[in-house]
Coordinates of C-alpha atoms in Angstrom, one line a residue:
Chain V
M266 CA -0.4 -2.0 46.2
K267 CA -4.2 -1.2 45.2
G268 CA -2.3 2.0 42.7
K269 CA 0.0 -0.2 40.9
R270 CA -2.7 -3.3 40.6
L271 CA -4.8 -0.5 39.0
K272 CA -2.2 0.8 36.8
S273 CA -0.7 -2.4 35.3
V274 CA -4.8 -3.0 34.2
S275 CA -5.3 0.2 32.4
Y276 CA -1.6 -0.5 30.7
A277 CA -2.8 -4.0 29.9
K278 CA -5.6 -2.9 27.2
Y279 CA -2.9 -1.2 25.0
G280 CA -1.7 -4.7 24.7
Y281 CA -5.0 -5.0 22.8
I282 CA -5.4 -1.6 21.0
F283 CA -1.8 -2.3 19.2
S284 CA -2.5 -5.5 18.0
I285 CA -6.2 -3.9 16.6
P286 CA -4.5 -3.4 12.9
F287 CA -2.6 -6.5 12.8
V288 CA -6.1 -8.4 13.6
L289 CA -7.8 -6.6 11.4
A290 CA -5.7 -6.3 8.6
F291 CA -5.4 -10.6 8.7
L292 CA -9.3 -10.9 9.3
I293 CA -9.4 -8.8 6.1
F294 CA -7.2 -10.6 4.1
T295 CA -6.1 -13.9 5.1
A296 CA -8.8 -15.6 7.0
Y297 CA -11.8 -14.2 4.9
P298 CA -10.1 -15.3 1.7
I299 CA -9.1 -18.5 3.2
F300 CA -12.9 -19.2 4.6
Y301 CA -14.5 -17.9 1.1
T302 CA -12.0 -20.0 -1.2
A303 CA -13.3 -23.0 1.0
I304 CA -16.8 -21.9 0.4
I305 CA -16.1 -22.0 -3.6
G306 CA -14.7 -25.3 -3.1
F307 CA -18.7 -26.9 -2.5
T308 CA -20.5 -24.4 -5.1
D309 CA -20.6 -24.1 -9.1
L310 CA -18.4 -21.5 -9.4
K311 CA -16.6 -20.7 -12.8
G312 CA -16.5 -18.6 -15.9
L313 CA -14.4 -15.6 -16.0
G314 CA -15.8 -12.7 -14.0
K315 CA -18.3 -14.6 -12.6
T316 CA -19.4 -14.3 -8.6
D317 CA -22.2 -15.7 -8.0
F318 CA -22.4 -19.2 -7.0
T319 CA -24.4 -21.8 -5.6
I320 CA -23.7 -25.0 -3.4
L321 CA -23.6 -28.5 -5.1
E322 CA -25.9 -31.1 -4.6
N323 CA -22.6 -33.3 -4.1
P324 CA -20.9 -30.4 -1.9
F325 CA -17.7 -32.7 -2.1
H326 CA -17.7 -33.2 -6.1
N327 CA -15.3 -30.8 -7.0
F328 CA -12.9 -32.8 -4.3
Q329 CA -13.3 -35.7 -5.9
L330 CA -12.5 -35.0 -9.3
I331 CA -9.6 -32.8 -8.1
L332 CA -8.4 -35.4 -6.0
K333 CA -9.4 -37.9 -9.2
N334 CA -8.2 -35.5 -12.0
P335 CA -4.7 -36.9 -12.9
S336 CA -2.9 -33.8 -13.8
F337 CA -3.6 -32.7 -10.1
Q338 CA -1.4 -36.6 -9.0
R339 CA 0.8 -35.4 -11.3
S340 CA 1.7 -32.3 -10.0
L341 CA 2.1 -33.8 -6.6
Q342 CA 4.3 -36.1 -7.9
N343 CA 6.2 -33.4 -9.7
T344 CA 6.6 -31.3 -6.3
A345 CA 8.0 -34.2 -4.5
I346 CA 10.6 -35.4 -7.1
M347 CA 11.8 -31.7 -8.0
W348 CA 11.7 -30.8 -4.1
T349 CA 13.7 -34.2 -3.5
I350 CA 16.4 -33.5 -6.3
N351 CA 17.0 -29.9 -4.8
F352 CA 16.9 -30.4 -1.4
I353 CA 19.1 -33.2 -0.7
P354 CA 22.3 -32.1 -2.6
Q355 CA 21.3 -28.7 -1.2
I356 CA 21.7 -29.5 2.5
L357 CA 24.9 -31.8 1.7
L358 CA 26.8 -29.0 0.1
A359 CA 25.4 -26.6 2.5
L360 CA 26.5 -29.0 5.9
L361 CA 30.0 -29.4 3.7
L362 CA 30.3 -25.5 3.2
T363 CA 29.2 -24.8 6.8
A364 CA 32.2 -27.6 7.8
W365 CA 34.6 -26.1 5.8
F366 CA 33.6 -22.1 6.8
T367 CA 33.8 -22.8 10.8
N368 CA 37.0 -24.9 11.1
Q369 CA 38.9 -23.5 13.2
R370 CA 42.3 -24.9 12.4
Q371 CA 41.9 -24.7 8.3
K372 CA 40.6 -20.9 8.2
L373 CA 39.7 -20.1 4.7
R374 CA 40.0 -16.5 3.3
G375 CA 37.6 -14.2 1.4
Q376 CA 34.4 -16.0 3.6
G377 CA 32.8 -12.9 3.3
A378 CA 32.5 -12.5 -0.2
F379 CA 31.8 -16.3 -0.7
K380 CA 28.7 -15.6 1.3
V381 CA 27.2 -13.0 -0.6
L382 CA 28.0 -14.5 -3.8
F383 CA 26.3 -18.0 -2.9
Y384 CA 23.6 -16.1 -1.6
M385 CA 23.0 -13.6 -4.0
P386 CA 21.0 -15.8 -6.8
N387 CA 18.2 -16.1 -3.8
I388 CA 17.3 -12.1 -4.0
I389 CA 17.1 -11.8 -7.9
T390 CA 13.3 -12.3 -9.1
A391 CA 12.6 -15.7 -9.5
A392 CA 10.4 -14.4 -12.6
T393 CA 13.9 -13.2 -14.0
I394 CA 15.6 -16.7 -13.5
A395 CA 13.1 -18.7 -14.6
I396 CA 13.0 -17.2 -18.2
L397 CA 16.8 -16.5 -18.0
F398 CA 17.2 -20.1 -18.1
S399 CA 14.9 -21.2 -20.2
T400 CA 17.3 -18.3 -22.8
L401 CA 20.1 -19.9 -22.1
F402 CA 18.6 -23.7 -22.6
G403 CA 17.2 -22.1 -25.8
Y404 CA 17.2 -24.7 -28.9
P405 CA 18.3 -24.7 -32.0
M406 CA 20.9 -22.3 -30.5
G407 CA 21.2 -21.0 -27.2
P408 CA 24.6 -20.2 -25.0
V409 CA 24.3 -24.1 -23.4
N410 CA 24.3 -25.8 -26.2
D411 CA 27.0 -23.3 -27.6
L412 CA 28.9 -24.7 -24.4
F413 CA 28.3 -28.5 -25.2
K414 CA 29.4 -28.0 -28.9
M415 CA 32.5 -26.1 -27.8
L416 CA 33.2 -28.8 -25.0
G417 CA 32.4 -31.4 -27.5
L418 CA 29.9 -33.0 -26.2
A419 CA 27.3 -32.8 -28.9
N420 CA 27.3 -32.6 -32.6
E421 CA 24.0 -31.1 -33.3
P422 CA 21.8 -28.6 -31.2
I423 CA 19.9 -30.7 -27.9
N424 CA 16.4 -29.6 -27.4
F425 CA 16.8 -29.5 -23.5
L426 CA 13.4 -28.8 -22.4
L427 CA 11.5 -31.1 -24.5
D428 CA 13.1 -33.9 -22.4
K429 CA 10.5 -34.6 -19.2
W430 CA 13.4 -35.5 -17.1
T431 CA 15.7 -32.9 -18.0
A432 CA 13.1 -30.4 -17.4
R433 CA 12.7 -31.2 -14.2
G434 CA 16.4 -31.6 -13.4
I435 CA 16.8 -28.0 -14.8
I436 CA 14.0 -26.9 -12.1
A437 CA 15.4 -28.7 -9.6
F438 CA 18.7 -27.1 -10.4
I439 CA 17.2 -23.9 -10.2
Q440 CA 15.6 -24.1 -6.3
F441 CA 19.1 -25.7 -5.8
W442 CA 21.5 -22.9 -7.0
M443 CA 19.2 -20.2 -5.2
W444 CA 18.8 -21.9 -1.8
Y445 CA 21.9 -23.5 -0.9
G446 CA 23.3 -20.1 0.3
Q447 CA 21.0 -19.3 2.3
T448 CA 20.7 -22.8 3.8
M449 CA 24.7 -22.5 4.1
I450 CA 24.5 -19.2 6.4
V451 CA 21.6 -20.8 8.4
L452 CA 23.4 -23.5 9.3
I453 CA 26.9 -21.6 9.8
A454 CA 24.9 -19.4 12.2
G455 CA 23.8 -22.1 13.7
V456 CA 27.4 -23.6 14.4
L457 CA 28.2 -19.9 16.0
G458 CA 25.6 -20.5 18.6
I459 CA 27.3 -23.8 19.4
N460 CA 28.9 -23.3 23.1
P461 CA 32.6 -22.8 22.4
A462 CA 33.3 -24.7 25.2
L463 CA 32.4 -28.4 23.6
F464 CA 35.0 -27.4 20.6
E465 CA 37.6 -26.7 23.3
A466 CA 37.0 -29.7 25.1
A467 CA 37.2 -31.6 21.7
E468 CA 40.8 -29.7 20.7
I469 CA 42.1 -30.4 24.2
D470 CA 40.8 -34.1 23.9
G471 CA 42.8 -34.5 20.1
A472 CA 39.6 -34.7 18.4
T473 CA 40.5 -34.6 14.8
S474 CA 38.4 -31.6 12.5
R475 CA 36.4 -34.9 10.9
Q476 CA 35.4 -36.0 14.5
V477 CA 34.6 -32.6 15.8
F478 CA 32.1 -32.2 13.1
F479 CA 30.8 -35.3 12.9
Y480 CA 30.1 -35.6 16.8
I481 CA 29.8 -32.2 17.9
T482 CA 28.7 -29.9 15.1
L483 CA 26.3 -32.1 13.4
P484 CA 24.1 -33.4 15.9
S485 CA 23.5 -29.8 17.9
L486 CA 22.4 -28.6 14.2
R487 CA 20.1 -30.9 14.5
T488 CA 16.6 -28.4 15.1
I489 CA 18.2 -26.4 13.2
M490 CA 17.9 -28.9 9.9
L491 CA 14.5 -30.3 10.8
F492 CA 13.8 -26.6 11.0
T493 CA 15.4 -26.5 7.5
L494 CA 13.9 -29.2 6.5
V495 CA 10.6 -28.2 6.8
T496 CA 10.4 -24.5 5.6
S497 CA 11.5 -25.9 2.6
L498 CA 9.0 -28.6 2.2
I499 CA 6.0 -26.1 2.9
G500 CA 8.4 -23.7 0.2
G501 CA 8.9 -26.2 -2.2
M502 CA 4.7 -27.1 -2.0
Q503 CA 4.1 -23.4 -3.3
M504 CA 6.4 -23.5 -5.8
F505 CA 5.1 -21.1 -8.4
D506 CA 7.4 -18.4 -10.0
I507 CA 9.8 -21.0 -11.7
P508 CA 7.9 -24.0 -13.3
K509 CA 5.4 -21.2 -14.4
L510 CA 7.3 -19.0 -16.5
F511 CA 10.1 -22.0 -17.3
L512 CA 7.7 -23.7 -19.0
N513 CA 4.6 -22.9 -17.9
G514 CA 4.4 -27.2 -16.3
G515 CA 5.6 -28.5 -19.7
P516 CA 6.5 -30.8 -21.4
D517 CA 3.7 -33.0 -20.9
N518 CA 3.3 -31.6 -16.9
A519 CA 6.4 -32.8 -16.5
T520 CA 6.9 -29.5 -14.2
L521 CA 3.7 -29.4 -13.0
T522 CA 3.2 -28.2 -9.5
V523 CA 0.4 -27.9 -7.4
S524 CA 0.5 -24.2 -6.9
V525 CA 0.7 -23.6 -11.2
F526 CA -2.3 -26.3 -11.3
I527 CA -4.3 -23.9 -9.0
Y528 CA -3.1 -21.2 -10.9
N529 CA -4.5 -22.9 -14.7
Q530 CA -7.8 -24.4 -13.6
A531 CA -8.6 -20.8 -12.5
F532 CA -7.2 -18.5 -14.4
S533 CA -7.1 -19.8 -18.2
G534 CA -9.0 -22.1 -20.2
S535 CA -12.5 -22.0 -18.5
Y536 CA -11.8 -20.6 -15.4
L537 CA -12.9 -23.1 -13.0
Y538 CA -12.6 -21.3 -9.7
N539 CA -14.6 -24.2 -8.0
R540 CA -12.2 -26.8 -9.0
A541 CA -9.2 -24.4 -8.1
A542 CA -10.2 -23.6 -5.2
A543 CA -10.9 -27.0 -4.0
A544 CA -7.5 -27.8 -5.1
S545 CA -6.6 -24.8 -2.8
M546 CA -8.1 -26.6 0.0
L547 CA -6.0 -29.8 -0.2
L548 CA -2.6 -27.5 -0.5
F549 CA -3.5 -25.4 2.5
I550 CA -4.4 -29.3 4.4
I551 CA -0.8 -30.8 3.2
I552 CA 0.8 -27.5 4.6
A553 CA -0.9 -27.1 7.5
I554 CA -0.1 -30.8 8.4
L555 CA 3.8 -29.8 7.3
S556 CA 3.5 -26.2 9.3
G557 CA 2.0 -28.6 12.4
I558 CA 5.5 -30.6 12.4
L559 CA 7.2 -27.4 12.5
F560 CA 5.6 -26.2 15.1
Y561 CA 5.7 -29.4 17.6
L562 CA 9.3 -29.0 16.8
L563 CA 10.0 -25.9 17.6
R564 CA 7.5 -26.0 20.6
D565 CA 8.9 -29.4 22.1
K566 CA 12.3 -27.5 22.5
D567 CA 11.3 -25.4 24.6
A568 CA 8.6 -27.4 26.4
I569 CA 11.5 -30.2 27.8
K570 CA 14.1 -27.5 28.9
A571 CA 11.4 -26.0 31.2
K572 CA 10.6 -30.1 32.2
K573 CA 14.3 -30.3 32.2
E574 CA 14.9 -27.1 34.5
M575 CA 12.1 -28.0 36.5
K576 CA 13.6 -31.4 37.2
K577 CA 16.5 -29.6 38.5
L578 CA 15.2 -27.5 40.7
R579 CA 13.6 -30.2 42.1
K580 CA 16.7 -32.3 43.1
A581 CA 17.9 -29.5 44.0
Q582 CA 15.1 -29.0 46.3
A583 CA 15.4 -32.7 47.5
A584 CA 19.5 -32.8 48.4
A585 CA 18.9 -29.6 49.9
R586 CA 16.3 -30.9 52.1
R587 CA 18.4 -34.1 52.8
A588 CA 21.5 -31.5 53.6
E589 CA 19.5 -30.3 56.4
A590 CA 17.9 -33.6 57.3
Chain F
M155 CA 46.8 -33.2 19.1
K156 CA 46.5 -35.1 15.6
H157 CA 48.2 -32.8 12.5
E158 CA 48.1 -34.1 9.3
P159 CA 50.8 -33.6 7.2
I160 CA 51.6 -30.5 5.7
A161 CA 51.6 -31.1 2.1
G162 CA 47.8 -33.1 2.5
R163 CA 46.8 -29.7 4.5
A164 CA 47.5 -28.1 1.4
I165 CA 45.7 -30.3 -1.0
T166 CA 42.4 -29.8 1.2
R167 CA 42.8 -26.4 1.0
T168 CA 43.4 -25.8 -2.6
I169 CA 40.2 -28.0 -2.5
K170 CA 38.3 -26.0 -1.1
Y171 CA 39.2 -23.0 -2.3
I172 CA 38.9 -24.4 -6.0
V173 CA 35.4 -25.4 -5.3
C174 CA 34.1 -22.2 -3.1
I175 CA 35.8 -19.9 -6.5
T176 CA 33.6 -22.8 -8.9
L177 CA 30.7 -22.2 -6.7
A178 CA 30.9 -18.7 -7.0
I179 CA 31.6 -18.6 -10.4
L180 CA 28.8 -20.3 -11.0
S181 CA 26.2 -18.0 -9.6
V182 CA 27.6 -15.1 -11.5
I183 CA 28.1 -16.6 -15.1
P184 CA 24.4 -17.3 -15.7
F185 CA 24.2 -13.1 -15.1
W186 CA 26.9 -11.8 -16.9
I187 CA 26.3 -13.8 -20.3
M188 CA 23.1 -11.9 -19.5
I189 CA 24.6 -8.5 -19.1
M190 CA 27.0 -9.4 -21.6
N191 CA 23.9 -10.2 -24.7
A192 CA 22.3 -7.5 -23.7
T193 CA 24.4 -5.1 -24.8
R194 CA 25.1 -7.9 -28.4
G195 CA 23.4 -7.5 -31.6
T196 CA 20.7 -10.4 -32.7
Y197 CA 23.2 -12.2 -35.3
E198 CA 26.3 -11.6 -32.9
I199 CA 24.3 -14.1 -30.3
Q200 CA 23.4 -16.6 -33.7
Q201 CA 26.7 -16.9 -34.0
S202 CA 27.8 -17.8 -30.1
A203 CA 25.8 -17.2 -27.6
I204 CA 28.5 -17.0 -24.9
S205 CA 30.6 -14.0 -25.1
L206 CA 32.2 -12.5 -21.5
L207 CA 33.1 -9.4 -23.4
P208 CA 30.1 -6.7 -24.5
S209 CA 28.8 -5.2 -27.7
T210 CA 28.0 -2.0 -29.2
F211 CA 24.3 -3.0 -30.0
L212 CA 22.8 -1.9 -26.5
K213 CA 20.9 0.9 -28.2
S214 CA 19.3 -0.8 -31.0
N215 CA 17.9 -3.7 -28.5
F216 CA 16.6 -0.9 -26.5
Q217 CA 14.5 0.1 -29.5
V218 CA 13.0 -3.1 -30.0
F219 CA 11.0 -1.9 -26.6
E220 CA 9.6 0.7 -28.2
G221 CA 5.7 0.5 -29.1
K222 CA 5.7 -2.8 -27.3
A223 CA 3.8 -4.2 -23.7
F224 CA 7.3 -4.4 -22.6
N225 CA 7.8 -1.1 -20.7
P226 CA 10.7 -1.6 -17.7
L227 CA 10.3 1.8 -17.0
V228 CA 6.3 1.2 -16.2
G229 CA 7.2 -1.9 -14.3
F230 CA 9.8 -0.3 -11.6
M231 CA 7.4 2.7 -10.7
N232 CA 4.6 0.2 -10.4
S233 CA 6.7 -2.2 -8.5
F234 CA 8.4 0.7 -6.2
I235 CA 4.9 1.5 -5.6
I236 CA 3.7 -1.0 -4.6
A237 CA 7.1 -2.9 -2.8
G238 CA 7.4 0.6 -0.9
G239 CA 3.8 1.0 0.2
A240 CA 3.9 -2.1 2.0
T241 CA 6.9 -2.3 3.0
I242 CA 6.5 0.8 5.2
L243 CA 2.9 -0.4 6.4
G244 CA 4.4 -3.5 7.1
V245 CA 7.7 -2.8 9.1
Y246 CA 5.4 -0.2 11.2
F247 CA 2.3 -2.6 12.2
S248 CA 4.8 -5.3 12.9
S249 CA 6.7 -2.9 15.3
L250 CA 3.1 -2.0 16.7
T251 CA 2.4 -5.6 17.2
A252 CA 5.7 -6.6 18.2
Y253 CA 5.8 -3.6 21.0
A254 CA 2.1 -4.9 22.3
L255 CA 3.4 -8.5 22.7
V256 CA 6.8 -7.3 24.7
A257 CA 5.3 -4.4 26.2
Y258 CA 2.0 -5.4 27.7
Q259 CA 0.9 -7.7 30.3
W260 CA -2.7 -9.0 28.5
R261 CA -4.3 -11.5 29.4
L262 CA -4.5 -12.8 25.6
R263 CA -0.6 -12.0 24.7
Q264 CA 0.5 -15.8 24.8
P265 CA -2.1 -17.1 22.7
F266 CA -1.8 -14.4 20.3
F267 CA 1.5 -15.1 19.8
T268 CA 0.8 -18.9 19.4
F269 CA -1.7 -17.6 16.9
I270 CA 1.5 -15.6 14.8
M271 CA 3.2 -18.6 14.9
A272 CA 0.7 -21.2 13.9
V273 CA -0.3 -18.9 10.7
L274 CA 3.4 -18.4 10.1
M275 CA 3.6 -20.7 7.2
I276 CA 0.4 -19.7 4.9
P277 CA 0.8 -19.1 1.5
A278 CA -0.9 -16.6 -0.8
Q279 CA -1.6 -19.9 -3.0
V280 CA -4.5 -21.2 -0.9
S281 CA -6.3 -17.7 -0.8
G282 CA -5.7 -16.9 -3.7
I283 CA -9.1 -17.8 -5.1
G284 CA -11.2 -16.3 -2.6
F285 CA -9.1 -13.3 -2.6
Y286 CA -9.5 -13.0 -6.1
Q287 CA -12.9 -12.7 -6.1
F288 CA -13.4 -10.9 -2.7
M289 CA -11.4 -8.2 -4.7
Y290 CA -13.6 -8.9 -7.7
R291 CA -16.7 -8.1 -6.0
I292 CA -15.3 -4.7 -4.4
G293 CA -13.8 -3.5 -7.2
W294 CA -10.4 -3.5 -6.3
T295 CA -8.8 -5.6 -9.1
N296 CA -6.5 -3.5 -10.7
S297 CA -5.6 -1.7 -7.6
Y298 CA -2.8 -1.5 -5.4
F299 CA -4.6 -1.6 -2.4
P300 CA -4.9 -5.5 -2.5
L301 CA -0.8 -5.7 -3.0
I302 CA -0.1 -3.1 -0.3
L303 CA -2.7 -3.6 2.9
P304 CA -2.6 -7.1 3.5
A305 CA 1.3 -6.2 4.4
I306 CA -0.1 -5.0 7.7
A307 CA -0.2 -8.3 8.9
A308 CA 3.0 -10.3 8.4
P309 CA 3.4 -13.0 10.6
A310 CA 7.0 -13.3 9.8
V311 CA 8.0 -9.7 10.2
V312 CA 6.4 -9.3 13.8
F313 CA 7.8 -12.6 14.9
F314 CA 11.1 -11.6 14.2
M315 CA 10.5 -7.9 15.9
R316 CA 9.1 -9.5 18.7
Q317 CA 12.2 -11.4 19.4
Y318 CA 14.5 -8.2 18.6
L319 CA 12.2 -5.9 21.0
A320 CA 11.8 -8.5 23.5
G321 CA 15.9 -8.0 23.6
A322 CA 16.4 -4.5 23.4
L323 CA 13.6 -3.4 25.1
S324 CA 14.1 -2.1 28.8
V325 CA 11.5 -1.4 30.9
D326 CA 13.0 1.6 32.3
I327 CA 12.7 3.7 29.3
V328 CA 9.2 3.2 29.0
N329 CA 8.2 4.1 32.8
S330 CA 10.4 7.2 32.9
A331 CA 8.6 8.0 29.7
R332 CA 5.6 7.6 31.3
I333 CA 6.4 9.3 34.8
D334 CA 7.0 12.6 32.2
G335 CA 3.8 12.2 31.0
A336 CA 4.0 10.6 27.3
G337 CA 0.8 8.6 26.1
E338 CA 1.7 5.0 25.4
F339 CA 1.1 6.0 21.1
Y340 CA 3.6 8.7 21.7
T341 CA 6.2 7.0 23.0
F342 CA 6.2 4.1 21.1
N343 CA 6.9 6.2 18.2
R344 CA 9.3 8.7 19.4
I345 CA 11.4 6.3 22.4
V346 CA 10.1 2.1 21.0
L347 CA 10.6 2.8 17.2
P348 CA 14.0 4.3 17.8
I349 CA 15.0 1.4 19.2
M350 CA 13.6 -0.8 16.7
K351 CA 15.8 1.1 14.2
P352 CA 18.2 -2.0 13.3
A353 CA 15.7 -5.1 13.4
M354 CA 13.4 -2.2 10.8
A355 CA 16.2 -2.0 8.5
T356 CA 16.8 -5.4 8.2
Q357 CA 13.4 -6.4 8.0
A358 CA 12.5 -3.2 5.3
I359 CA 14.8 -5.2 3.0
F360 CA 13.7 -8.8 3.1
S361 CA 9.8 -6.9 2.7
F362 CA 11.0 -4.8 -0.2
V363 CA 12.6 -7.2 -2.0
G364 CA 9.6 -9.8 -1.3
S365 CA 7.4 -7.9 -2.5
W366 CA 9.7 -6.4 -5.4
N367 CA 9.6 -10.2 -6.8
N368 CA 6.3 -11.2 -5.7
L369 CA 4.7 -13.0 -8.9
F370 CA 1.1 -14.6 -8.0
M371 CA -0.7 -12.1 -6.6
P372 CA 0.1 -9.0 -8.8
L373 CA -0.4 -12.0 -11.9
I374 CA -3.9 -12.8 -10.5
L375 CA -4.9 -9.1 -9.7
L376 CA -4.0 -6.9 -12.6
T377 CA -5.2 -7.7 -15.7
D378 CA -4.3 -3.5 -17.1
K379 CA -0.7 -3.3 -18.7
S380 CA -0.3 -0.1 -17.1
K381 CA -0.8 -1.2 -14.0
Y382 CA 1.7 -4.2 -14.4
T383 CA 4.6 -4.7 -12.5
M384 CA 8.3 -5.9 -12.9
P385 CA 7.9 -9.7 -12.8
I386 CA 4.8 -9.7 -15.0
M387 CA 6.1 -7.4 -17.2
V388 CA 9.0 -10.0 -17.6
S389 CA 6.7 -12.4 -17.9
L390 CA 5.8 -10.9 -21.3
L391 CA 9.5 -11.3 -22.4
R392 CA 8.6 -14.9 -22.9
G393 CA 6.1 -14.0 -26.2
D394 CA 6.3 -14.2 -29.6
I395 CA 6.8 -10.7 -30.9
Y396 CA 10.1 -11.2 -28.9
R397 CA 11.2 -15.2 -30.3
T398 CA 13.5 -13.1 -32.7
E399 CA 15.2 -10.9 -30.6
Y400 CA 17.6 -12.5 -28.5
G401 CA 19.5 -9.1 -27.5
A402 CA 16.4 -7.3 -26.4
V403 CA 15.1 -10.9 -24.4
Y404 CA 19.2 -10.1 -22.3
L405 CA 18.2 -6.4 -22.2
G406 CA 14.7 -6.8 -20.5
L407 CA 16.1 -9.4 -18.4
T408 CA 19.1 -7.3 -17.1
L409 CA 16.8 -4.2 -16.6
T410 CA 14.7 -5.9 -14.0
V411 CA 17.4 -7.4 -12.2
L412 CA 19.6 -4.1 -12.1
P413 CA 17.6 -2.3 -8.9
L414 CA 18.4 -5.4 -7.0
F415 CA 21.7 -6.0 -7.9
I416 CA 22.6 -2.4 -6.6
V417 CA 20.1 -2.8 -3.5
Y418 CA 22.0 -6.3 -3.1
F419 CA 25.6 -5.2 -3.5
A420 CA 25.4 -2.1 -1.6
L421 CA 23.1 -4.1 1.4
S422 CA 25.0 -7.2 1.5
K423 CA 26.5 -6.9 4.5
Y424 CA 23.0 -6.5 6.6
I425 CA 21.7 -8.6 4.6
I426 CA 23.6 -11.6 5.3
A427 CA 23.8 -10.8 8.7
G428 CA 19.5 -10.8 8.2
V429 CA 19.5 -14.2 7.3
A430 CA 22.0 -15.6 10.0
L431 CA 19.7 -13.7 12.4
G432 CA 16.6 -15.1 11.3
S433 CA 17.4 -18.2 11.5
M434 CA 17.8 -18.6 15.5
K435 CA 14.5 -18.7 16.5
E436 CA 14.9 -18.7 19.8

């Protein structure tokens, strides 16, 4: 007995030892830079190549300026707008395709090929896609303008990228086009994880495909859909490559996102590292709140499960006691 | 059981195929136009920017790049070194961390796992300014280290590996290795790693592609043109030099995408399976 305990103690140290590389790399390359960024947010650090700084008399000066900055407010709005017009159609299309692909009565052929093609844009470099789309929507000549001419939708070439809403719409479309395949695959995996007995029971009860989808599939996917929602929201807050390279935030800041704002503050113009750092911290707070929600959603489920198990156990014990009595 | 009328079913089936085929075309067509235009001359593209067939100007489009900053070969090599290094380190050390989380009973095990879950979503943007200043101070801008070494701490990969290992590792194997006198580190390298191969392959693909496509960090750290990665090379195509060289721009874009297409279509089965697996966070 004593020997066994000693043994387990001696192995436990390897848990710590094997975690050292991760912890060290995390501390050096993530934790310390976040801390450093936070500090810079309270200082006067600006100018190309500068690294020395002093804390401002009013340490929150940068934060106040950023919160009042119209471009920053604009970037938050843009991020929200572009995320919304991408996400709603994305989840609806993904759900529709999920319903079709998992319909047992009417099996579609070529599902594997469709999945491969729908997911494909997701794996292509976003930088390339941004420049490809700005070329496709080129003015005065470009493939989309040619298409409009061919279809008789326009006589004169249209400069799509000058219009704020068109520019936002194209970015939202690119995001939609890159991500609906991924969302669909995730949802299909979710459906495959549902207890088949539920579907069998519905079949026996004579439920239609529509009823099965709305009363069994959709409620069972709730957690996965919430997960998709929150991860997409966090991903949307970080949108950088596409707005940066598509129109560099233009026209008139209509596609400026928070990440592009941070980059432009710090690495162009007058290199305002301190303002960019303050904006980064605000972004961090928003993402932390969103992550907190996600974390809660994922943890809660396990806790509820455990609670239910305990309840069952207690009930069974009580029943057994009663039976004995 | 209720059945819709046969004709109605045929119609819904047709609609489904039409929608799916339209979406498939939508996925392909931008890239198709891009690849075709890469082989067409600037004059041809000015006449009509859409062509479904190739032309004969591939070589002259290539010549446009000579002596200019956009160098796909350099970009390819740099991205390959960075993505390769980051993938090897990321997958190996994430496996090691996952093994620590699954195989050993230690007091901070659960808190450590909770911590990994909590930092899963921290993006590079929030630490970017501090990271840049830190690297600038130690003279690591224009170095590959800050783009490779952070991969050692990849919370998402650890998370995936842990889920896999928890299902695949049997204590008996580890114990019998111990009885044979194998050290813990040896056991991990020789016995546990082979068990993790399928999960490592999946994660290697996603790590590699993620690192290859990364724009933000290389863009702030690399100023030396000979160190540029593929996504930065691509961003050069927006420059004024290429404004009138339509064919060359399309060719440049095509060259950056080609390696990804090859990887994707060769491994699509594993990639789709990996995406589906990654979703089941239970």
